[in-house]
Short mmCIF file of C-alpha atoms in Angstrom, two decimals:
data_model
loop_
_atom_site.label_atom_id
_atom_site.label_comp_id
_atom_site.label_asym_id
_atom_site.label_seq_id
_atom_site.Cartn_x
_atom_site.Cartn_y
_atom_site.Cartn_z
CA THR A 796 92.22 112.19 71.25
CA SER A 797 92.68 108.80 72.82
CA VAL A 798 95.77 106.73 73.40
CA TYR A 799 95.86 102.93 73.46
CA HIS A 800 98.98 101.81 75.26
CA THR A 801 100.18 98.22 75.61
CA ASN A 802 103.51 96.67 76.39
CA PRO A 803 104.68 94.38 73.55
CA LEU A 804 106.45 92.20 76.12
CA LEU A 805 103.13 91.26 77.71
CA PRO A 806 100.62 88.68 76.38
CA LEU A 807 97.76 90.09 74.34
CA HIS A 808 95.27 87.70 75.94
CA LEU A 809 94.37 89.16 79.34
CA ASP A 810 93.37 86.75 82.06
CA HIS A 811 93.94 86.55 85.81
CA GLU A 812 97.58 85.60 85.26
CA SER A 813 98.53 88.51 83.01
CA VAL A 814 98.87 92.22 83.53
CA SER A 815 95.82 94.31 82.64
CA ALA A 816 96.21 96.75 79.78
CA THR A 817 94.86 100.26 80.22
CA PHE A 818 92.67 102.23 77.82
CA ILE A 819 92.85 105.98 78.25
CA ASP A 820 90.22 108.19 76.65
CA THR A 821 91.09 111.81 77.38
CA SER A 822 87.86 113.03 75.81
CA GLY A 823 85.98 111.96 78.92
CA GLN A 824 83.46 109.91 76.92
CA ASP A 825 82.27 106.53 78.13
CA ILE A 826 83.49 103.49 76.23
CA PRO A 827 81.06 100.59 75.56
CA LEU A 828 81.28 97.95 78.26
CA GLU A 829 81.95 95.30 75.64
CA ALA A 830 85.22 97.06 74.80
CA THR A 831 86.48 97.42 78.33
CA GLY A 832 85.03 94.58 80.35
CA VAL A 833 84.13 97.05 83.10
CA SER A 834 80.61 96.73 84.49
CA ARG A 835 80.83 99.83 86.69
CA LYS A 836 80.76 103.48 85.64
CA PRO A 837 84.34 104.39 84.68
CA TYR A 838 86.12 106.14 87.49
CA CYS A 839 88.06 109.36 86.98
CA GLY A 840 85.80 110.14 84.02
CA TYR A 841 88.11 108.71 81.37
CA GLU A 842 90.03 105.73 82.61
CA HIS A 843 89.19 102.12 81.80
CA GLN A 844 90.84 98.81 82.44
CA ILE A 845 90.31 95.49 80.74
CA LEU A 846 89.59 92.83 83.36
CA SER A 847 89.22 89.08 83.16
CA LYS A 848 85.94 87.54 84.28
CA ARG A 849 87.50 86.50 87.58
CA GLU A 850 88.85 89.99 88.16
CA ARG A 851 85.49 91.58 87.35
CA LEU A 852 83.73 89.31 89.81
CA GLU A 853 86.29 89.98 92.51
CA GLU A 854 86.14 93.74 92.02
CA ALA A 855 82.34 93.74 92.01
CA SER A 856 82.32 91.67 95.20
CA LEU A 857 84.76 94.01 96.93
CA LEU A 858 82.82 97.12 95.94
CA GLU A 859 79.50 95.59 96.95
CA ALA A 860 80.87 94.60 100.36
CA LEU A 861 81.84 98.22 101.00
CA GLN A 862 78.67 99.75 99.58
CA SER A 863 76.99 102.00 102.13
CA HIS A 864 73.25 101.53 102.59
CA GLU A 865 71.71 104.92 103.21
CA SER A 866 68.24 105.01 104.70
CA TYR A 867 67.82 108.71 103.87
CA THR A 868 68.59 110.87 100.86
CA ASP A 869 68.15 114.53 101.80
CA LEU A 870 70.71 116.57 103.70
CA VAL A 871 69.84 116.33 107.39
CA PRO A 872 69.85 119.49 109.55
CA PHE A 873 72.75 119.57 111.98
CA VAL A 874 70.47 119.37 115.05
CA LYS A 875 69.13 116.04 113.76
CA SER A 876 72.60 114.57 113.28
CA THR A 877 74.33 112.27 115.76
CA ASP A 878 75.30 113.92 119.04
CA PRO A 879 77.92 111.81 120.86
CA SER A 880 77.37 113.70 124.12
CA SER A 881 73.70 112.67 124.35
CA SER A 882 74.20 109.18 122.92
CA TYR A 883 74.99 106.38 125.36
CA PHE A 884 75.90 102.72 125.70
CA VAL A 885 74.86 99.98 128.10
CA ILE A 886 76.80 96.86 129.02
CA LEU A 887 74.33 93.99 128.75
CA ASN A 888 74.36 91.70 131.78
CA SER A 889 76.92 93.93 133.47
CA GLY A 890 76.33 92.08 136.73
CA ALA A 891 76.99 88.70 135.15
CA PHE A 892 79.89 86.40 135.86
CA PHE A 893 82.62 86.84 133.22
CA LYS A 894 85.58 84.57 132.59
CA VAL A 895 88.46 84.86 130.17
CA GLY A 896 87.08 83.73 126.82
CA SER A 897 83.55 85.00 127.53
CA GLN A 898 81.71 87.29 125.13
CA LEU A 899 80.77 90.77 126.31
CA GLU A 900 77.89 92.52 124.57
CA VAL A 901 77.32 96.27 124.59
CA LEU A 902 74.25 98.10 123.25
CA VAL A 903 74.77 101.60 121.82
CA GLN A 904 71.90 104.05 121.29
CA VAL A 905 72.72 107.16 119.27
CA GLN A 906 70.70 110.35 119.65
CA ASP A 907 70.61 113.71 117.89
CA PHE A 908 71.34 117.17 119.28
CA GLN A 909 67.69 117.47 120.32
CA GLY A 910 68.10 114.42 122.55
CA ARG A 911 65.91 112.25 120.34
CA PRO A 912 66.84 108.67 119.41
CA LYS A 913 67.86 108.38 115.79
CA LYS A 914 65.92 106.08 113.50
CA TYR A 915 68.69 105.18 111.06
CA GLY A 916 72.27 103.95 111.28
CA GLY A 917 75.45 104.52 109.32
CA ASP A 918 77.56 106.08 112.09
CA TYR A 919 81.20 105.05 112.24
CA LEU A 920 81.99 103.81 115.74
CA GLN A 921 85.26 102.50 117.13
CA ALA A 922 84.98 100.25 120.15
CA ARG A 923 87.58 98.78 122.45
CA ILE A 924 88.10 97.25 125.85
CA HIS A 925 91.17 98.20 127.86
CA SER A 926 92.89 97.89 131.21
CA PRO A 927 95.28 100.82 131.76
CA LYS A 928 97.21 99.23 134.61
CA LEU A 929 97.91 96.17 132.49
CA GLN A 930 98.58 98.22 129.34
CA ALA A 931 96.04 95.96 127.67
CA GLY A 932 93.53 96.64 124.92
CA ALA A 933 91.41 94.91 122.27
CA VAL A 934 88.92 96.04 119.66
CA GLY A 935 85.27 95.08 119.40
CA ARG A 936 83.06 94.12 116.46
CA VAL A 937 80.28 96.64 115.79
CA VAL A 938 76.95 95.56 114.28
CA ASP A 939 74.72 98.29 112.82
CA TYR A 940 71.00 97.53 113.04
CA GLN A 941 70.20 100.53 110.80
CA ASN A 942 67.73 101.94 113.33
CA GLY A 943 69.97 104.05 115.57
CA CYS A 944 70.98 101.05 117.67
CA TYR A 945 74.30 99.24 117.52
CA LYS A 946 75.57 96.17 119.28
CA VAL A 947 79.26 95.69 120.03
CA PHE A 948 80.76 92.26 120.70
CA PHE A 949 84.00 91.84 122.63
CA THR A 950 85.98 88.71 123.44
CA LEU A 951 87.41 88.99 126.96
CA VAL A 952 90.99 87.77 126.66
CA TRP A 953 92.65 88.83 129.93
CA PRO A 954 91.54 88.84 133.58
CA GLY A 955 91.01 91.85 135.81
CA LYS A 956 89.04 95.08 135.57
CA VAL A 957 88.14 95.68 131.92
CA THR A 958 86.74 99.03 130.78
CA VAL A 959 84.62 99.61 127.67
CA SER A 960 85.22 102.65 125.44
CA ILE A 961 83.01 103.66 122.51
CA VAL A 962 84.04 106.51 120.20
CA LEU A 963 82.04 108.21 117.47
CA VAL A 964 84.55 108.74 114.66
CA HIS A 965 82.06 110.27 112.23
CA PRO A 966 78.28 110.64 112.33
CA SER A 967 76.36 109.03 109.49
CA GLU A 968 75.62 112.49 108.13
CA ALA A 969 79.36 113.10 107.65
CA ILE A 970 79.98 109.67 106.13
CA ARG A 971 77.26 110.37 103.61
CA GLY A 972 79.58 112.87 101.90
CA LEU A 973 82.82 110.86 102.02
CA PRO A 974 82.03 108.50 99.10
CA HIS A 975 81.26 111.54 96.95
CA LEU A 976 84.71 112.97 97.69
CA GLN A 977 86.27 109.58 97.02
CA GLU A 978 84.56 109.13 93.66
CA GLU A 979 84.21 112.67 92.35
CA ARG A 980 87.18 114.56 93.85
CA PRO A 981 90.30 112.41 93.47
CA ASP A 982 92.07 115.69 92.71
CA ARG A 983 91.67 116.98 96.27
CA VAL A 984 95.30 116.01 96.79
CA TYR A 985 97.26 117.19 93.80
CA PHE A 986 100.78 116.41 92.68
CA LYS A 987 103.40 118.24 90.65
CA SER A 988 106.48 117.47 88.62
CA LEU A 989 109.41 119.62 87.61
CA PHE A 990 110.48 119.48 83.97
CA ARG A 991 113.87 120.94 83.13
CA SER A 992 116.20 121.19 80.17
CA GLY A 993 119.17 123.52 80.37
CA ARG A 994 117.98 126.85 81.73
CA ILE A 995 114.32 126.19 81.00
CA SER A 996 112.16 124.82 83.83
CA GLU A 997 108.41 124.21 84.04
CA ILE A 998 106.16 122.75 86.74
CA THR A 999 102.88 121.02 85.88
CA ILE A 1000 100.09 119.26 87.74
CA CYS A 1001 100.10 115.44 87.80
CA ASN A 1002 97.65 112.76 88.92
CA VAL A 1003 95.98 109.49 88.09
CA CYS A 1004 93.10 111.61 86.81
CA LEU A 1005 93.54 114.91 84.99
CA PRO A 1006 90.55 117.03 83.94
CA GLY A 1007 89.95 118.69 80.60
CA ASN A 1008 91.44 118.18 77.16
CA LEU A 1009 94.87 119.74 77.59
CA PRO A 1010 97.84 117.75 76.23
CA VAL A 1011 99.26 115.32 78.77
CA CYS A 1012 102.45 113.37 79.29
CA ASN A 1013 101.60 109.70 79.64
CA PHE A 1014 103.82 108.10 82.28
CA THR A 1015 101.77 104.90 82.48
CA ASP A 1016 104.05 102.08 83.62
CA LEU A 1017 104.88 99.71 80.76
CA TYR A 1018 104.88 96.55 82.85
CA THR A 1019 102.02 96.98 85.33
CA GLY A 1020 99.77 99.28 83.31
CA GLU A 1021 99.57 101.64 86.30
CA PRO A 1022 98.51 105.03 84.89
CA TRP A 1023 100.10 108.35 85.76
CA PHE A 1024 99.82 111.62 83.86
CA CYS A 1025 101.19 115.14 83.98
CA PHE A 1026 100.00 118.10 81.99
CA GLN A 1027 102.46 118.54 79.16
CA PRO A 1028 104.88 121.46 79.61
CA LYS A 1029 104.46 124.25 77.08
CA LYS A 1030 108.12 124.41 76.05
CA LEU A 1031 109.68 121.13 77.17
CA PRO A 1032 109.29 117.48 76.16
CA CYS A 1033 107.80 114.90 78.51
CA SER A 1034 111.19 113.20 78.73
CA SER A 1035 112.57 116.19 80.66
CA ARG A 1036 110.70 115.32 83.87
CA ILE A 1037 113.03 115.61 86.88
CA ASN A 1038 110.96 114.79 89.95
CA HIS A 1039 107.59 114.17 91.60
CA TYR A 1040 106.18 115.80 94.73
CA LYS A 1041 102.99 116.54 96.59
CA GLY A 1042 101.53 119.83 95.43
CA GLY A 1043 99.01 120.37 98.19
CA TYR A 1044 95.43 119.89 99.34
CA LEU A 1045 92.36 121.53 97.86
CA LYS A 1046 90.25 123.74 100.10
CA GLY A 1047 86.53 124.49 100.10
CA LEU A 1048 85.44 120.92 99.47
CA LEU A 1049 82.35 121.21 101.68
CA THR A 1050 79.43 123.58 101.97
CA THR A 1051 78.84 125.39 105.26
CA ALA A 1052 76.06 122.93 106.10
CA GLU A 1053 78.27 119.91 105.35
CA SER A 1054 81.17 121.34 107.37
CA ALA A 1055 79.00 121.23 110.50
CA PHE A 1056 79.30 117.43 110.44
CA PHE A 1057 83.11 117.67 110.66
CA GLN A 1058 83.88 119.55 113.88
CA SER A 1059 86.63 118.81 116.38
CA ASP A 1060 85.39 118.45 119.96
CA VAL A 1061 81.84 118.08 118.62
CA ASN A 1062 81.46 115.07 116.33
CA ILE A 1063 84.93 113.87 115.24
CA LYS A 1064 86.38 111.09 117.41
CA MET A 1065 84.25 111.97 120.41
CA PRO A 1066 83.52 109.52 123.26
CA ILE A 1067 80.08 108.06 123.83
CA HIS A 1068 79.57 107.54 127.55
CA SER A 1069 77.86 104.74 129.41
CA SER A 1070 74.49 105.22 131.08
CA GLY A 1071 75.64 102.80 133.79
CA PRO A 1072 78.83 100.93 134.67
CA ASP A 1073 81.44 101.05 131.92
CA TRP A 1074 83.52 98.18 133.21
CA VAL A 1075 83.31 94.52 134.20
CA THR A 1076 85.49 92.19 136.24
CA VAL A 1077 86.93 89.21 134.41
CA ILE A 1078 88.28 86.21 136.30
CA PRO A 1079 90.74 83.62 134.97
CA HIS A 1080 89.23 80.74 133.05
CA GLY A 1081 90.77 78.21 135.41
CA ALA A 1082 90.77 78.14 139.19
CA LYS A 1083 94.30 79.53 139.45
CA GLU A 1084 94.39 83.24 140.18
CA THR A 1085 96.70 85.07 137.80
CA ASN A 1086 96.93 88.36 136.02
CA ASP A 1087 98.28 86.82 132.83
CA PRO A 1088 96.06 86.35 129.78
CA GLU A 1089 94.97 82.84 128.86
CA PRO A 1090 94.26 81.18 125.53
CA SER A 1091 90.64 81.86 124.67
CA GLN A 1092 88.30 78.88 124.80
CA SER A 1093 85.87 80.67 122.51
CA MET A 1094 85.46 79.79 118.84
CA GLU A 1095 85.14 83.51 118.13
CA ASN A 1096 87.92 84.56 115.72
CA PHE A 1097 87.58 88.27 116.43
CA PRO A 1098 89.78 89.97 117.32
CA SER A 1099 92.86 88.36 115.81
CA GLY A 1100 94.93 89.72 118.67
CA TYR A 1101 95.22 92.26 121.46
CA TYR A 1102 97.71 94.34 123.41
CA TYR A 1103 98.92 93.11 126.79
CA LYS A 1104 101.69 94.81 128.77
CA ASN A 1105 102.02 97.05 125.73
CA GLN A 1106 102.91 94.13 123.47
CA TRP A 1107 100.86 92.67 120.65
CA MET A 1108 99.56 89.17 121.39
CA SER A 1109 98.20 87.13 118.50
CA ARG A 1110 95.26 84.78 119.13
CA LYS A 1111 96.13 82.77 116.02
CA PHE A 1112 99.89 82.29 116.16
CA LYS A 1113 102.62 81.88 118.71
CA MET A 1114 104.45 85.19 118.99
CA HIS A 1115 108.12 85.80 119.68
CA GLN A 1116 108.94 89.08 121.40
CA PHE A 1117 112.22 90.71 120.37
CA ASN A 1118 112.92 93.02 123.28
CA GLU A 1119 116.71 93.21 122.95
CA PRO A 1120 118.87 94.20 119.95
CA GLU A 1121 120.69 90.88 120.03
CA ASN A 1122 117.35 89.04 119.68
CA ILE A 1123 116.59 90.96 116.49
CA THR A 1124 120.11 90.39 115.17
CA GLU A 1125 119.81 86.65 115.78
CA CYS A 1126 116.49 86.55 113.91
CA LEU A 1127 117.74 88.57 110.93
CA GLN A 1128 121.22 87.04 110.65
CA GLY A 1129 122.01 86.09 107.06
CA LYS A 1130 118.86 87.77 105.76
CA MET A 1131 118.10 90.27 103.01
CA ILE A 1132 115.14 92.40 104.06
CA TYR A 1133 113.24 94.45 101.50
CA LEU A 1134 110.79 97.09 102.75
CA PHE A 1135 108.42 98.57 100.17
CA GLY A 1136 105.71 101.16 100.64
CA ASP A 1137 104.76 104.31 102.48
CA SER A 1138 106.06 105.96 105.65
CA THR A 1139 104.43 103.33 107.87
CA ILE A 1140 106.92 100.74 106.60
CA ARG A 1141 109.78 103.24 106.39
CA GLN A 1142 109.39 103.58 110.16
CA TRP A 1143 110.46 99.93 110.42
CA PHE A 1144 113.74 100.86 108.73
CA ASP A 1145 114.17 103.84 111.09
CA TYR A 1146 113.45 101.67 114.13
CA LEU A 1147 115.84 98.88 113.15
CA ILE A 1148 118.84 101.12 112.44
CA THR A 1149 118.21 102.94 115.73
CA PHE A 1150 117.60 99.89 117.93
CA VAL A 1151 120.16 97.48 116.43
CA PRO A 1152 123.65 99.02 116.86
CA ASP A 1153 125.44 96.77 114.33
CA LEU A 1154 123.01 97.75 111.55
CA VAL A 1155 124.66 100.74 109.89
CA GLU A 1156 122.95 102.94 107.31
CA PHE A 1157 124.80 103.81 104.11
CA ASN A 1158 124.35 107.39 102.97
CA LEU A 1159 122.90 107.16 99.46
CA GLY A 1160 122.23 110.88 99.30
CA SER A 1161 118.50 110.24 99.33
CA PRO A 1162 116.04 112.93 100.46
CA LYS A 1163 115.03 112.69 104.13
CA ASN A 1164 111.94 110.53 104.74
CA VAL A 1165 111.82 109.57 101.05
CA GLY A 1166 114.62 107.10 100.32
CA PRO A 1167 115.72 104.80 98.93
CA TYR A 1168 117.63 103.68 102.03
CA LEU A 1169 120.21 100.97 102.61
CA ALA A 1170 121.69 99.54 105.81
CA VAL A 1171 124.03 96.60 106.41
CA ASP A 1172 125.43 94.57 109.27
CA LEU A 1173 128.63 93.06 107.87
CA LYS A 1174 129.33 91.03 110.99
CA HIS A 1175 126.00 89.19 110.85
CA ASN A 1176 125.47 89.39 107.08
CA ILE A 1177 122.26 91.45 107.21
CA LEU A 1178 121.10 93.64 104.33
CA LEU A 1179 118.18 96.05 104.86
CA ARG A 1180 116.60 98.09 102.06
CA TYR A 1181 113.69 100.53 101.88
CA ARG A 1182 112.03 101.96 98.78
CA CYS A 1183 108.80 103.95 98.52
CA HIS A 1184 105.98 102.73 96.29
CA GLY A 1185 105.17 104.37 92.97
CA PRO A 1186 102.71 107.25 92.52
CA PRO A 1187 100.37 108.34 93.92
CA ILE A 1188 102.66 109.11 96.85
CA ARG A 1189 102.52 112.30 98.93
CA PHE A 1190 106.21 112.65 99.69
CA THR A 1191 108.11 115.92 99.43
CA THR A 1192 110.34 115.25 96.43
CA VAL A 1193 111.07 111.94 94.70
CA LEU A 1194 113.40 111.88 91.70
CA SER A 1195 111.66 110.56 88.60
CA ASN A 1196 114.11 107.70 88.20
CA GLU A 1197 113.33 106.60 91.78
CA LEU A 1198 109.59 106.18 91.12
CA HIS A 1199 109.45 102.39 91.19
CA TYR A 1200 106.30 100.27 91.43
CA VAL A 1201 106.31 97.54 94.07
CA ALA A 1202 105.21 94.85 91.61
CA ASN A 1203 108.18 95.57 89.36
CA GLU A 1204 110.57 95.50 92.33
CA LEU A 1205 109.19 92.13 93.45
CA ASN A 1206 109.71 90.72 89.96
CA ARG A 1207 113.44 91.52 90.30
CA ILE A 1208 113.89 89.64 93.59
CA VAL A 1209 115.22 86.09 93.36
CA GLY A 1210 113.84 85.16 96.78
CA GLY A 1211 114.58 82.17 98.96
CA ARG A 1212 115.00 81.20 102.59
CA SER A 1213 117.24 84.20 103.27
CA THR A 1214 114.83 86.76 101.78
CA VAL A 1215 112.20 88.73 103.69
CA VAL A 1216 109.81 91.15 101.97
CA ALA A 1217 107.52 93.55 103.84
CA ILE A 1218 104.95 95.72 102.07
CA ALA A 1219 102.77 98.59 103.29
CA ILE A 1220 100.63 100.34 100.71
CA TRP A 1221 97.34 102.03 101.58
CA SER A 1222 97.60 105.53 103.10
CA HIS A 1223 98.31 107.43 99.88
CA PHE A 1224 95.31 105.85 98.12
CA SER A 1225 92.68 107.24 100.49
CA THR A 1226 91.72 110.11 98.17
CA PHE A 1227 91.09 107.93 95.12
CA PRO A 1228 88.21 105.74 93.92
CA LEU A 1229 88.56 102.22 95.28
CA GLU A 1230 89.24 100.80 91.82
CA VAL A 1231 92.60 102.59 91.79
CA TYR A 1232 93.64 100.74 94.94
CA ILE A 1233 92.19 97.42 93.80
CA ARG A 1234 94.22 97.58 90.61
CA ARG A 1235 97.43 98.40 92.49
CA LEU A 1236 96.93 95.46 94.86
CA ARG A 1237 96.05 93.20 91.94
CA ASN A 1238 99.42 93.91 90.34
CA ILE A 1239 101.29 93.48 93.63
CA ARG A 1240 99.44 90.24 94.37
CA ARG A 1241 100.43 88.79 90.99
CA ALA A 1242 104.05 89.67 91.72
CA VAL A 1243 103.87 88.12 95.21
CA VAL A 1244 102.39 84.91 93.78
CA ARG A 1245 105.14 84.73 91.16
CA LEU A 1246 107.80 85.33 93.83
CA LEU A 1247 106.42 82.56 96.04
CA ASP A 1248 106.05 80.23 93.06
CA ARG A 1249 109.73 80.53 92.16
CA SER A 1250 110.98 80.75 95.75
CA PRO A 1251 108.45 79.23 98.19
CA LYS A 1252 110.74 79.78 101.19
CA THR A 1253 110.58 83.57 100.80
CA VAL A 1254 108.90 85.32 103.73
CA VAL A 1255 106.35 87.95 102.64
CA VAL A 1256 104.73 90.24 105.21
CA ILE A 1257 101.83 92.59 104.47
CA ARG A 1258 101.36 95.46 106.89
CA THR A 1259 97.72 96.43 107.41
CA ALA A 1260 96.28 99.92 107.78
CA ASN A 1261 95.99 101.85 111.04
CA VAL A 1262 93.82 104.61 112.49
CA GLN A 1263 95.09 108.07 113.39
CA GLU A 1264 94.21 111.37 114.98
CA LEU A 1265 91.61 113.26 112.99
CA GLY A 1266 90.52 116.85 112.57
CA PRO A 1267 88.09 118.51 110.16
CA GLU A 1268 90.63 118.83 107.34
CA VAL A 1269 92.41 115.49 107.76
CA SER A 1270 89.02 113.75 107.76
CA LEU A 1271 88.47 114.75 104.14
CA PHE A 1272 91.75 113.21 102.99
CA ASN A 1273 92.79 110.48 105.43
CA SER A 1274 89.74 109.66 107.51
CA ASP A 1275 89.76 106.37 109.38
CA TRP A 1276 86.66 105.59 107.32
CA PHE A 1277 88.81 105.58 104.17
CA SER A 1278 91.49 103.55 105.95
CA VAL A 1279 88.99 100.87 107.01
CA GLN A 1280 87.80 100.53 103.42
CA LEU A 1281 91.34 100.12 102.11
CA ASP A 1282 92.21 97.71 104.91
CA THR A 1283 89.16 95.56 104.12
CA ILE A 1284 90.17 95.36 100.47
CA LEU A 1285 93.77 94.57 101.39
CA ARG A 1286 92.80 91.69 103.67
CA LYS A 1287 90.30 90.20 101.23
CA MET A 1288 92.58 90.40 98.21
CA PHE A 1289 95.52 88.77 99.99
CA SER A 1290 93.52 86.08 101.76
CA GLY A 1291 94.70 82.68 100.56
CA VAL A 1292 98.07 84.01 99.36
CA GLY A 1293 101.11 82.57 101.14
CA TYR A 1294 102.17 85.56 103.20
CA GLY A 1295 102.22 86.81 106.79
CA MET A 1296 99.83 89.58 107.82
CA TYR A 1297 101.14 92.18 110.23
CA ASP A 1298 97.76 92.85 111.79
CA LEU A 1299 97.98 96.38 113.13
CA ARG A 1300 95.17 97.38 115.51
CA THR A 1301 96.27 100.76 116.79
CA GLU A 1302 92.79 101.53 118.09
CA ALA A 1303 93.35 98.73 120.62
CA GLU A 1304 96.47 100.34 122.07
CA GLU A 1305 96.39 101.64 125.62
CA SER A 1306 97.57 105.21 125.17
#
């Protein structure tokens, strides 16, 4: 059976200004492209979304930009995969004269476990320059020549001794399997909901995608069209759902041969060492000797910023540092601050109520680390709220009536000069096909545009993704490779929208 679900409050004509309707075919059969407007194979096996021409072009462009170009098809033996310990990098012109604003180029040659240079690319490298004594760091731009050689470009933005670090996050042989997990195994993180009526309770599996032809409860959001399903309880109605929570992670996703490409201390986040000097000396751009960074004279826009004395320095905007509680209070006085998203934005709430003594949290009886949360500073007229985004979200337990979508929350905000909105939404989408994330951002972007149209003075901040520590298991669910994909989509989809980007480059931090 199939269900066609639309909201009568929404326009029937779907264009880039209206909310996309969702067609759900639980039989798993493909629908003709003419009926759906989707030019790509339906993801999740049964889910389709009607897109406008502009949306189709945007989605196709985003997916094409992230398409991996494999130069091999067969599974490569482990000994022929990338060995970070035998790979090396060379600083080009290491004896040259470098000034602040100069470009530094580094050549990376990857080799296999037999010590032979590789003939194809696709490895995921993270590159940074850093100065531990200055607590300074910046990321580099990696260019893959698809022949086993990579070039990394750095902009030197502070004077002193600057060290180069290159890390192999995943070999190309590991990355080869990640898109398959992303497209074919969105169930590798599964969710559950409790249904209860009187003394009868049942727990069922929930997700964006549910396999098979069992009856389902359709919890698709009426306003955004965001789909969410739970297997229907055997004895209870769908309306008896009480909560939502993360069920767990699937095991056995890889074969023994594939698992060899995901080993801690072997080929996950392992350093690649230099075959010569791994540092250069950078002198100030002007004649005056100083240890402070200077504005770059280069036209190079990468990176957008860097860490210096353990503080983020933007290369695009003038930054204000709020090092004292009273500085933060002065900035936020008279403001209503709304934080929406995952735990990375909830940490902002935790930090503010800890660091600013006059900001007092109200106990709403919410589950720990889940929310919603509320804090106020009556003396300075500050209101601070946090609410998690709608499913998929891997929190412990969220009450069903607290599952709110960010786009819907934004539509309820009046906005204005005294309103600040900050959004972080990416981490919990790493296990899903990219179309799931694109659709979520599309709905949020529409809501942001509407908010700024009615209240142009509203401040909207988008928090970008960040990297993290990885092990064999985490790599299959929250690899930095997934995070970079989501971050790329986030930046592209919100480019040109009137917002502020909180550009988080944790790989640049001096730890």
